[in-house]
Coordinates of C-alpha atoms and ligand atoms in Angstrom, one line a residue:
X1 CA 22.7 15.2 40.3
X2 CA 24.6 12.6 38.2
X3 CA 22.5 13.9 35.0
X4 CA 23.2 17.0 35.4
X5 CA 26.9 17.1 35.5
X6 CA 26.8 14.5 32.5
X7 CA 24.8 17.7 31.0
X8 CA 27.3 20.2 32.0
X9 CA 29.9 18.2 30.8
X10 CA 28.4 18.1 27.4
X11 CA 27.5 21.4 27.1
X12 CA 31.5 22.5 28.1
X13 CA 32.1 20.2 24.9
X14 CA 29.9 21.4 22.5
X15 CA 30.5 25.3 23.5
X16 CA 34.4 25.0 23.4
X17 CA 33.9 22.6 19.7
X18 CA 31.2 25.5 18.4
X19 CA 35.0 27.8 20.1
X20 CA 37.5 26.4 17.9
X21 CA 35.2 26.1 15.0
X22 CA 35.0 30.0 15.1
X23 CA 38.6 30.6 14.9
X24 CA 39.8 27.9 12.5
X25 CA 37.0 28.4 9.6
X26 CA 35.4 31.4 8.9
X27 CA 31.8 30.6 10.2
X28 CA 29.0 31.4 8.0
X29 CA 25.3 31.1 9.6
X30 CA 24.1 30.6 5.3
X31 CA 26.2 28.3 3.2
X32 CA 24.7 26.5 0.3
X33 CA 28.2 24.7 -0.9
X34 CA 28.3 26.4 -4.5
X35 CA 30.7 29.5 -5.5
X36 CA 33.4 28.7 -3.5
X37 CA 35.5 30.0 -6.1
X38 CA 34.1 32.8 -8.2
X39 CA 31.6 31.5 -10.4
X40 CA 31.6 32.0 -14.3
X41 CA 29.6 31.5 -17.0
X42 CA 27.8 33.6 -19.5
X43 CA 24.8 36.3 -19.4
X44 CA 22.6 37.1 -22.0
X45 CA 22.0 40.9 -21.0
X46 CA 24.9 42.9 -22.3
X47 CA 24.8 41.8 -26.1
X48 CA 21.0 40.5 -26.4
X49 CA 19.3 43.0 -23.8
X50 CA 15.4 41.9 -24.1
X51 CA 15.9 39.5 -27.2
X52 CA 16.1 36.1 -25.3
X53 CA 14.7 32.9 -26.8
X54 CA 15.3 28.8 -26.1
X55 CA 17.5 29.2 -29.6
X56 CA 19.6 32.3 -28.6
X57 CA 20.4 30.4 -25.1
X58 CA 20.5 26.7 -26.7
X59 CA 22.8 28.5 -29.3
X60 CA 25.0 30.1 -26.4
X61 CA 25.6 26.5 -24.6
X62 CA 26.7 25.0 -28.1
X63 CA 28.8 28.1 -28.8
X64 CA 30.2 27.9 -24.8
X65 CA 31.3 24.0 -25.6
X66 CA 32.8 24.5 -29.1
X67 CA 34.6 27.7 -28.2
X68 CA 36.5 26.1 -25.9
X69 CA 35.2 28.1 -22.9
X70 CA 33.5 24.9 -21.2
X71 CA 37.0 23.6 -20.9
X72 CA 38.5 26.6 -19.7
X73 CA 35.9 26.8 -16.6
X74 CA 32.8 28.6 -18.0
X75 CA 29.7 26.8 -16.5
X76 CA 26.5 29.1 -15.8
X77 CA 24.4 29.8 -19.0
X78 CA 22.1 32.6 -17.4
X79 CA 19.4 34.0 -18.9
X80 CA 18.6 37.2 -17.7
X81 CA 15.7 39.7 -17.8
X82 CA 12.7 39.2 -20.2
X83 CA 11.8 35.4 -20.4
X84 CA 8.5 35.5 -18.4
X85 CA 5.5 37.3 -19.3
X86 CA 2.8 37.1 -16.6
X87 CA 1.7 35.0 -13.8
X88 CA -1.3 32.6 -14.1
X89 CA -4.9 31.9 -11.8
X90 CA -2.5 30.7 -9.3
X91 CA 0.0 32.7 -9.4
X92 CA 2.9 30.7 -11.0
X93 CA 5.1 33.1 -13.0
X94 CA 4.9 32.0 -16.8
X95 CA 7.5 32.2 -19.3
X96 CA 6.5 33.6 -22.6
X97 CA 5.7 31.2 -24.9
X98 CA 6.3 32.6 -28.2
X99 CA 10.1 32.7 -27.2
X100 CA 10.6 29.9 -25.0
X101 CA 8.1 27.6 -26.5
X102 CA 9.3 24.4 -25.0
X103 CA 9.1 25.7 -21.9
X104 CA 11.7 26.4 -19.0
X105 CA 12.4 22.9 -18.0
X106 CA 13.4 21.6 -21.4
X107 CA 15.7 24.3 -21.8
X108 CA 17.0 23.6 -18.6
X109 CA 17.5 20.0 -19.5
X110 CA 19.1 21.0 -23.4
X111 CA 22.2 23.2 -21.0
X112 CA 22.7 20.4 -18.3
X113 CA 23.2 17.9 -22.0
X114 CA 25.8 19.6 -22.2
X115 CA 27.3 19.6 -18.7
X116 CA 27.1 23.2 -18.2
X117 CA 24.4 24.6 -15.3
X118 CA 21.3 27.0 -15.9
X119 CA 21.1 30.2 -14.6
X120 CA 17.6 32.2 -14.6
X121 CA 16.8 35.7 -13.6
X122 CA 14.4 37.9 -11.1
X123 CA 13.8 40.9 -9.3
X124 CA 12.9 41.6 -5.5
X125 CA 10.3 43.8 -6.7
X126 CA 6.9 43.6 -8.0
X127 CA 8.5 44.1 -11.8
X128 CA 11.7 43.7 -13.2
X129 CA 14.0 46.0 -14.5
X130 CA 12.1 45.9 -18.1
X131 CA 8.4 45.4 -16.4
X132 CA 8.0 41.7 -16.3
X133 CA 6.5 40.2 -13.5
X134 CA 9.0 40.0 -10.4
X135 CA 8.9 37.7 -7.3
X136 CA 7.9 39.9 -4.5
X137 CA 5.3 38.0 -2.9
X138 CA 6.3 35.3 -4.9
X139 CA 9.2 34.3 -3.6
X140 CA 8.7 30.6 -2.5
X141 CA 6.4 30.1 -5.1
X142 CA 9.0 30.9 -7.4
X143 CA 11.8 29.6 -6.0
X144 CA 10.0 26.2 -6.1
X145 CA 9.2 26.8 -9.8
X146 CA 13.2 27.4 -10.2
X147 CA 13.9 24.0 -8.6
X148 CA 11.7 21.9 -10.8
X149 CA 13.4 23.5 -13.9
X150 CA 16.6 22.5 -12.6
X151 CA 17.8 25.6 -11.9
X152 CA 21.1 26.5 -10.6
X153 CA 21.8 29.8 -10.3
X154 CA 19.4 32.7 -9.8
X155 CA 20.5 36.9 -10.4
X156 CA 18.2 39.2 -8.1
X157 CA 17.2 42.3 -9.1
X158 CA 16.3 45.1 -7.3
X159 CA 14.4 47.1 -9.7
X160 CA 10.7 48.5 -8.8
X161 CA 11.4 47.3 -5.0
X162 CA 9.6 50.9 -3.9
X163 CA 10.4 51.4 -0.4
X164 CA 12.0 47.7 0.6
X165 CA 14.3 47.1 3.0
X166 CA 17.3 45.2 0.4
X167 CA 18.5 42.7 4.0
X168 CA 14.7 41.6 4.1
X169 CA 14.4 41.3 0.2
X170 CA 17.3 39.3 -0.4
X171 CA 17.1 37.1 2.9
X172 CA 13.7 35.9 2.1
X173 CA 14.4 34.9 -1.4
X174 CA 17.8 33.9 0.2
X175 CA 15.2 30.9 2.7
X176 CA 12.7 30.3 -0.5
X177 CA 15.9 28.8 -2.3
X178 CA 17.1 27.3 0.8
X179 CA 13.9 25.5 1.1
X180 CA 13.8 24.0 -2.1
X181 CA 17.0 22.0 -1.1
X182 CA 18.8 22.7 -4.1
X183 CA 22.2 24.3 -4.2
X184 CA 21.4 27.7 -6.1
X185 CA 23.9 30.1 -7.1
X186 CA 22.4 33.7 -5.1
X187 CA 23.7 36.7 -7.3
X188 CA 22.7 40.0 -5.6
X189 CA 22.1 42.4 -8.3
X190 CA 21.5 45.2 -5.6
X191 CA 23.7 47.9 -7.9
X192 CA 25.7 48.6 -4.4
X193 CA 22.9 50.9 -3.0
X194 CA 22.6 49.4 0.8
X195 CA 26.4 48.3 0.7
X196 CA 25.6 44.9 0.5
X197 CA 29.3 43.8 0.9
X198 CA 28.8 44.7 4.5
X199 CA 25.8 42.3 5.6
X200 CA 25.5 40.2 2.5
X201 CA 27.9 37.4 3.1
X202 CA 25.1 34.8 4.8
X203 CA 22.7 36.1 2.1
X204 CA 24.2 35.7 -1.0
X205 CA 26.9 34.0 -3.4
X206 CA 27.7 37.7 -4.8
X207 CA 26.4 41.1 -5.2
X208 CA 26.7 43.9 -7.4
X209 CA 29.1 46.6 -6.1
X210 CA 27.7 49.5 -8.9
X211 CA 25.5 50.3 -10.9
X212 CA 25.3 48.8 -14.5
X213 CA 28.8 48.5 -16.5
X214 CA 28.7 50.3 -20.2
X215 CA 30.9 48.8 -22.8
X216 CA 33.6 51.5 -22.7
X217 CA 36.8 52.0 -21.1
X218 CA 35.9 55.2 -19.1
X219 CA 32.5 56.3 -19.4
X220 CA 31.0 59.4 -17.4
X221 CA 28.2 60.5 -19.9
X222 CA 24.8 60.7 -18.6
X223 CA 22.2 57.8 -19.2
X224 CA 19.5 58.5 -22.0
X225 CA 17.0 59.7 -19.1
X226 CA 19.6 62.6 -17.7
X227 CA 20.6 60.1 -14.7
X228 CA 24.5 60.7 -13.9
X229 CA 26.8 59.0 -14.8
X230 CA 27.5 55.8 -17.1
X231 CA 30.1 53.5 -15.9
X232 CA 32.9 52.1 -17.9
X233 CA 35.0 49.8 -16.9
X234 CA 37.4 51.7 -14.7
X235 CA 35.0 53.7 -13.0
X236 CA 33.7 50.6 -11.6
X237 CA 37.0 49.5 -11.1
X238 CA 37.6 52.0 -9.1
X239 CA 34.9 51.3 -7.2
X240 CA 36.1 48.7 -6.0
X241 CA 39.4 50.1 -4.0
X242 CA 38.5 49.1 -0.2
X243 CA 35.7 46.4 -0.8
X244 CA 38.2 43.4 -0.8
X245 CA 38.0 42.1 2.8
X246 CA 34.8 41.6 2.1
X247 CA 34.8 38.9 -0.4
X248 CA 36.0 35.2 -0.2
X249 CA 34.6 31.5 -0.5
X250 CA 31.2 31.6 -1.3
X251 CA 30.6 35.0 -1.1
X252 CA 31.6 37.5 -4.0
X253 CA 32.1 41.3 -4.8
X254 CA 30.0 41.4 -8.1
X255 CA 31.6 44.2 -10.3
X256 CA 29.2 43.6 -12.8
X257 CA 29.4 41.1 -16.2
X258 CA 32.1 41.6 -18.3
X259 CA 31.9 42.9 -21.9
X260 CA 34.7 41.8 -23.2
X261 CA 34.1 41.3 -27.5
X262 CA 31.3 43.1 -27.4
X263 CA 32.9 45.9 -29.6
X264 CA 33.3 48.7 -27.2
X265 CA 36.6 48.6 -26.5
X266 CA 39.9 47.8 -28.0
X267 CA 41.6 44.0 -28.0
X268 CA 44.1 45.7 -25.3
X269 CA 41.3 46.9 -23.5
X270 CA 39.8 43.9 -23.3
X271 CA 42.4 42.4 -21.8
X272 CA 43.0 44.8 -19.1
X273 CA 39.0 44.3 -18.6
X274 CA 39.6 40.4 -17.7
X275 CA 42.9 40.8 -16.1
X276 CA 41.5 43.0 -13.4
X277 CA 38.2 41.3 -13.1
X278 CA 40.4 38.3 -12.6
X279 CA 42.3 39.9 -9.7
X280 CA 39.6 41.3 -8.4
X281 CA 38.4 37.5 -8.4
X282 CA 35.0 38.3 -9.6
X283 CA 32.4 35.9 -11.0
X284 CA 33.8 36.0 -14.5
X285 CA 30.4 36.2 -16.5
X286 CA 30.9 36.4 -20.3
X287 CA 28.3 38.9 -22.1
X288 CA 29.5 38.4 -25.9
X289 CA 27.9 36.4 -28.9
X290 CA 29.5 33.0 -28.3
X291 CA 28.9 31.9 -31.5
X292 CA 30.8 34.3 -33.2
X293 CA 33.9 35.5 -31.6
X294 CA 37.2 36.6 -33.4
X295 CA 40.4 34.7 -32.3
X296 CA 41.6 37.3 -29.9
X297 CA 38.3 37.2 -28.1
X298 CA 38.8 34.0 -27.7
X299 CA 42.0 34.0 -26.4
X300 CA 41.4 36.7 -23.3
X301 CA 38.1 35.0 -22.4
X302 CA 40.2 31.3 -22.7
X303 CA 43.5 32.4 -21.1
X304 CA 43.7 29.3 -18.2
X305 CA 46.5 31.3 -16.6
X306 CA 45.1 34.4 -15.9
X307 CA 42.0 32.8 -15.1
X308 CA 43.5 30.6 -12.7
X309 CA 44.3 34.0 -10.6
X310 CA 40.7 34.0 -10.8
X311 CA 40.0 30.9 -9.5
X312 CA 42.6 30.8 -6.9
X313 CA 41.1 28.0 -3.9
X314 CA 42.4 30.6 -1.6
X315 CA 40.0 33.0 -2.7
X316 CA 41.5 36.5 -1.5
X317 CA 40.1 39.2 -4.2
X318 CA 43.2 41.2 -5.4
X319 CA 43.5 45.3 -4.6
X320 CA 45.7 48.2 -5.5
X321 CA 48.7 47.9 -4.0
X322 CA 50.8 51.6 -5.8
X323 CA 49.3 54.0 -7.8
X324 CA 51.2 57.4 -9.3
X325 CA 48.8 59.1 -11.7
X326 CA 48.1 56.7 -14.8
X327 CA 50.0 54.1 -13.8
X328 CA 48.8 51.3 -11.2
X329 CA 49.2 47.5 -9.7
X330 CA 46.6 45.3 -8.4
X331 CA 48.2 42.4 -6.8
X332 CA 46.5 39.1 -4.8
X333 CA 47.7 36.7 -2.8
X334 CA 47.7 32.8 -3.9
X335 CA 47.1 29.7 -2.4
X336 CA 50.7 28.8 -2.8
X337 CA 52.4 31.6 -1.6
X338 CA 52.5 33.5 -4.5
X339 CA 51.4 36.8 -6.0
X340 CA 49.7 37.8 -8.9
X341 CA 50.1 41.4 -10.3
X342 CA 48.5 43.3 -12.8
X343 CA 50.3 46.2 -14.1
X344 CA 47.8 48.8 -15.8
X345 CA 48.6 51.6 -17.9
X346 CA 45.7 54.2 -18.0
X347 CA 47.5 56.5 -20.0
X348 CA 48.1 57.7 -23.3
X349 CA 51.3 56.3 -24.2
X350 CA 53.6 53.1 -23.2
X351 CA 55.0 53.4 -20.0
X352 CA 57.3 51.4 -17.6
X353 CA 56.0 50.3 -14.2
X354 CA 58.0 48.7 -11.5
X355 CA 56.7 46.0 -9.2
X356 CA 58.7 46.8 -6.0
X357 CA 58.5 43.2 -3.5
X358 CA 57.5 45.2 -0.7
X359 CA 54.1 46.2 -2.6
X360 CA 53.8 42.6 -2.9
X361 CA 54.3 42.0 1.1
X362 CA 57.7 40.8 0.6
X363 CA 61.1 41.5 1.5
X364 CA 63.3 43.3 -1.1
X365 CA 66.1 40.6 -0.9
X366 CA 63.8 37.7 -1.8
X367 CA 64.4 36.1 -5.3
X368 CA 61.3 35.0 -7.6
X369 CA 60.6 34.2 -10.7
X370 CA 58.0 36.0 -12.2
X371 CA 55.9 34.6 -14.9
X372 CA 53.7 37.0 -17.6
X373 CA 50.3 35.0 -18.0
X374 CA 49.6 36.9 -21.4
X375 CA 53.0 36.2 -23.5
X376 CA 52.6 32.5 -21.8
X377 CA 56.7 32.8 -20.6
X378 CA 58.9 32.5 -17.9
X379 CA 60.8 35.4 -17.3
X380 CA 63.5 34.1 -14.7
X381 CA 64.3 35.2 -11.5
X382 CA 64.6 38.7 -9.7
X383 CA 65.4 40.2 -6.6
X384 CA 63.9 43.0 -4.6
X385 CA 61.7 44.4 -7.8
X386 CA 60.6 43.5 -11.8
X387 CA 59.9 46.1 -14.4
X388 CA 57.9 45.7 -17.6
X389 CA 56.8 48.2 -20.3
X390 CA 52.9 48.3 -20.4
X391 CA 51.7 49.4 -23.4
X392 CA 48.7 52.2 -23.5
X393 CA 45.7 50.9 -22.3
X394 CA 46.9 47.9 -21.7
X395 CA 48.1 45.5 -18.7
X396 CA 51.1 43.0 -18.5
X397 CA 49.6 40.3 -15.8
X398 CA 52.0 38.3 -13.9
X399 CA 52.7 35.6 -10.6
X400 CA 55.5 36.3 -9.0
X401 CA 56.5 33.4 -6.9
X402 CA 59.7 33.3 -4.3
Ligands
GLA501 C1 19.4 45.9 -14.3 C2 20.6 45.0 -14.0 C3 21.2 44.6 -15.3 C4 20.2 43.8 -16.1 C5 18.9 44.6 -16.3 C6 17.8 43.8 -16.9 O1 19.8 47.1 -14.9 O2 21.6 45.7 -13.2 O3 22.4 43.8 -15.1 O4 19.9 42.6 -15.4 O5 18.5 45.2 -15.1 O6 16.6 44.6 -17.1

């Protein structure tokens, strides 16, 4: 009788612990410790498409240290599709060997030299996007494979996946990394199709919102095979209006890699590319030659402030907050209190656009100084609303802070 009250007693405990768990942290049934802040690093898909090698990626680590991007937070070197040919007598997927000739784990070794983190790519189906051998039925196996590489950081395809249900997909390769007991970056790359933003947070670090990203500011031509419709980078933007109580520590909307340098766009175009991704405090992951970048490249992909929106510990992803035809803000809210906004100018010609406090959440007779992350200056202090002109496809990015 004694027992048993001892065990109701402790059951009372545990039940009314597990209780005020719940409401002080957000509870997450999956949590492998990593992304707790978007993650960012560099993918070879959007410049080198099929031509990876040990060079090209050994070449993108060097260029990721020298360039200064190391030091401004750039961490995951990820290789994407193409590196693996086949599978051998037992299965184990093999990397090709005329590209990758020292093998996996070597170059795995050559990027953590460097204190950066390797990232490696996959799909849920039996191929990958461009036919190579994917992981279904292979998904332990793999994942094991990974793990001995040193492997930090895995993108999931969803290519060739037939008739699969994308929850089961992504939750099995979601245990095979588990089960290695190495903390693996999980990026979804599930194009949006089964609105992954809605289940995905115990499955993976981030997932793709949309469908692939095309280096232009607006796109809306059809693909080569007829397929409607390429997306630049404010159709996915746009996208992305009512996904952001969906993201936060650990898990990520994914609006796709950026393409910032890789000659699509203008310099101002580039920079409204990274100001918004940075708002929309998505994994910044770089897709340009890092070897060769012109100084203003440099600069967007290296600017600590408005990366620091990015990173924010707090971890909110930003939204529009106004919009009146071309002209539009996407604000967040920081850690400390503060705001960032991002003032964008879709249009034609220079325009002025006023941040008005209560778009921001506060009142109109609060005083802040606001701050503008791209000329690096403080502009002093203002009360109830701060205008700017933005020039034409462009963005002025700022923190407002009370
Ligand atoms: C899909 C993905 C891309 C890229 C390619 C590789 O299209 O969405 O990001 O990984 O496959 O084949």
């Amino acid at each position: 009788m004694k027992t048993l009250t001892v065990h109701r007693v402790v059951i009372f405990a545990v039940t009314i612990a597990i209780a005020i768990l719940a409401v002080t942290h957000e509870l997450r049934a999956w949590d492998n410790g990593v992304a707790l802040t978007p993650p960012m690093g560099w993918n070879s898909w959007n410049k080198f498409g099929c031509k990876v090698s040990e060079d090209l990626l050994k070449s993108m680590a060097d260029g990721m240290v020298s360039s200064g991007m190391k030091d401004a937070g750039y961490e995951y070197v990820v290789i994407d599709d193409c590196w693996q040919i086949s599978r051998d007598a037992d299965g184990n997927i093999v990397p090709d060997a005329k590209n990758f000739p020292s093998g996996m784990k070597a170059l795995g070794d050559y990027i953590h030299s460097k204190g950066l983190k390797f990232g490696i790519y996959s799909d849920a189906g039996e191929k990958t996007c461009a036919g190579r051998p994917g992981s279904m039925g292979h998904e332990y196996q793999d994942a094991i494979m990974y793990a001995k590489w040193g492997v930090d950081y895995l993108k999931y395809d969803w290519c060739h996946t037939g008739k699969r249900n994308a929850e089961e997909a992504y939750s099995t390769m979601r245990d095979a990394l588990k089960a290695t007991g190495r903390p693996i970056v999980f990026s979804m790359c599930e194009w949006g199709t089964a609105k992954p933003w809605i289940w995905a947070a115990d499955t993976g670090n981030q997932w793709r919102t949309t469908g692939d990203i095309v280096d232009l500011w607006k796109g809306g031509g059809k693909w080569p095979d007829g397929n409607c419709c390429q997306l630049g980078m404010l159709d996915i933007l746009d996208l992305q209006v009512g996904l952001d109580s969906f993201a936060g520590p650990g898990h990520w909307n994914d609006p796709d890699m950026l393409e910032v340098g890789n000659g699509g766009m203008t310099t101002n175009e580039y920079r409204a590319h990274f100001s918004l991704w940075s708002v929309l405090a998505a994994p910044l992951i770089a897709g340009n030659d890092l070897r060769s970048m012109k100084p203003e490249i440099k600069e967007i992909l290296t600017n600590k402030e408005v990366i620091a929106i990015n990173q924010d510990a707090l971890g909110r992803e930003g939204k529009r907050v106004w919009k009146e035809g071309d002209l539009e803000i996407w604000a967040k809210p920081m850690k400390d209190g503060s705001r960032a906004a991002v003032l964008l100018n879709r249009s034609a010609s220079e325009a002025e656009i006023t941040v008005a406090w209560p778009t921001l959440a506060y009142p109109e007779h609060v005083s802040a100084a606001v701050r503008d992350l791209w000329a690096h200056k403080d502009l002093g202090k203002f009360t109830g609303k701060f205008s700017a002109k933005v020039g034409s496809h462009d963005v002025v990015v700022v923190t407002v802070r009370p």
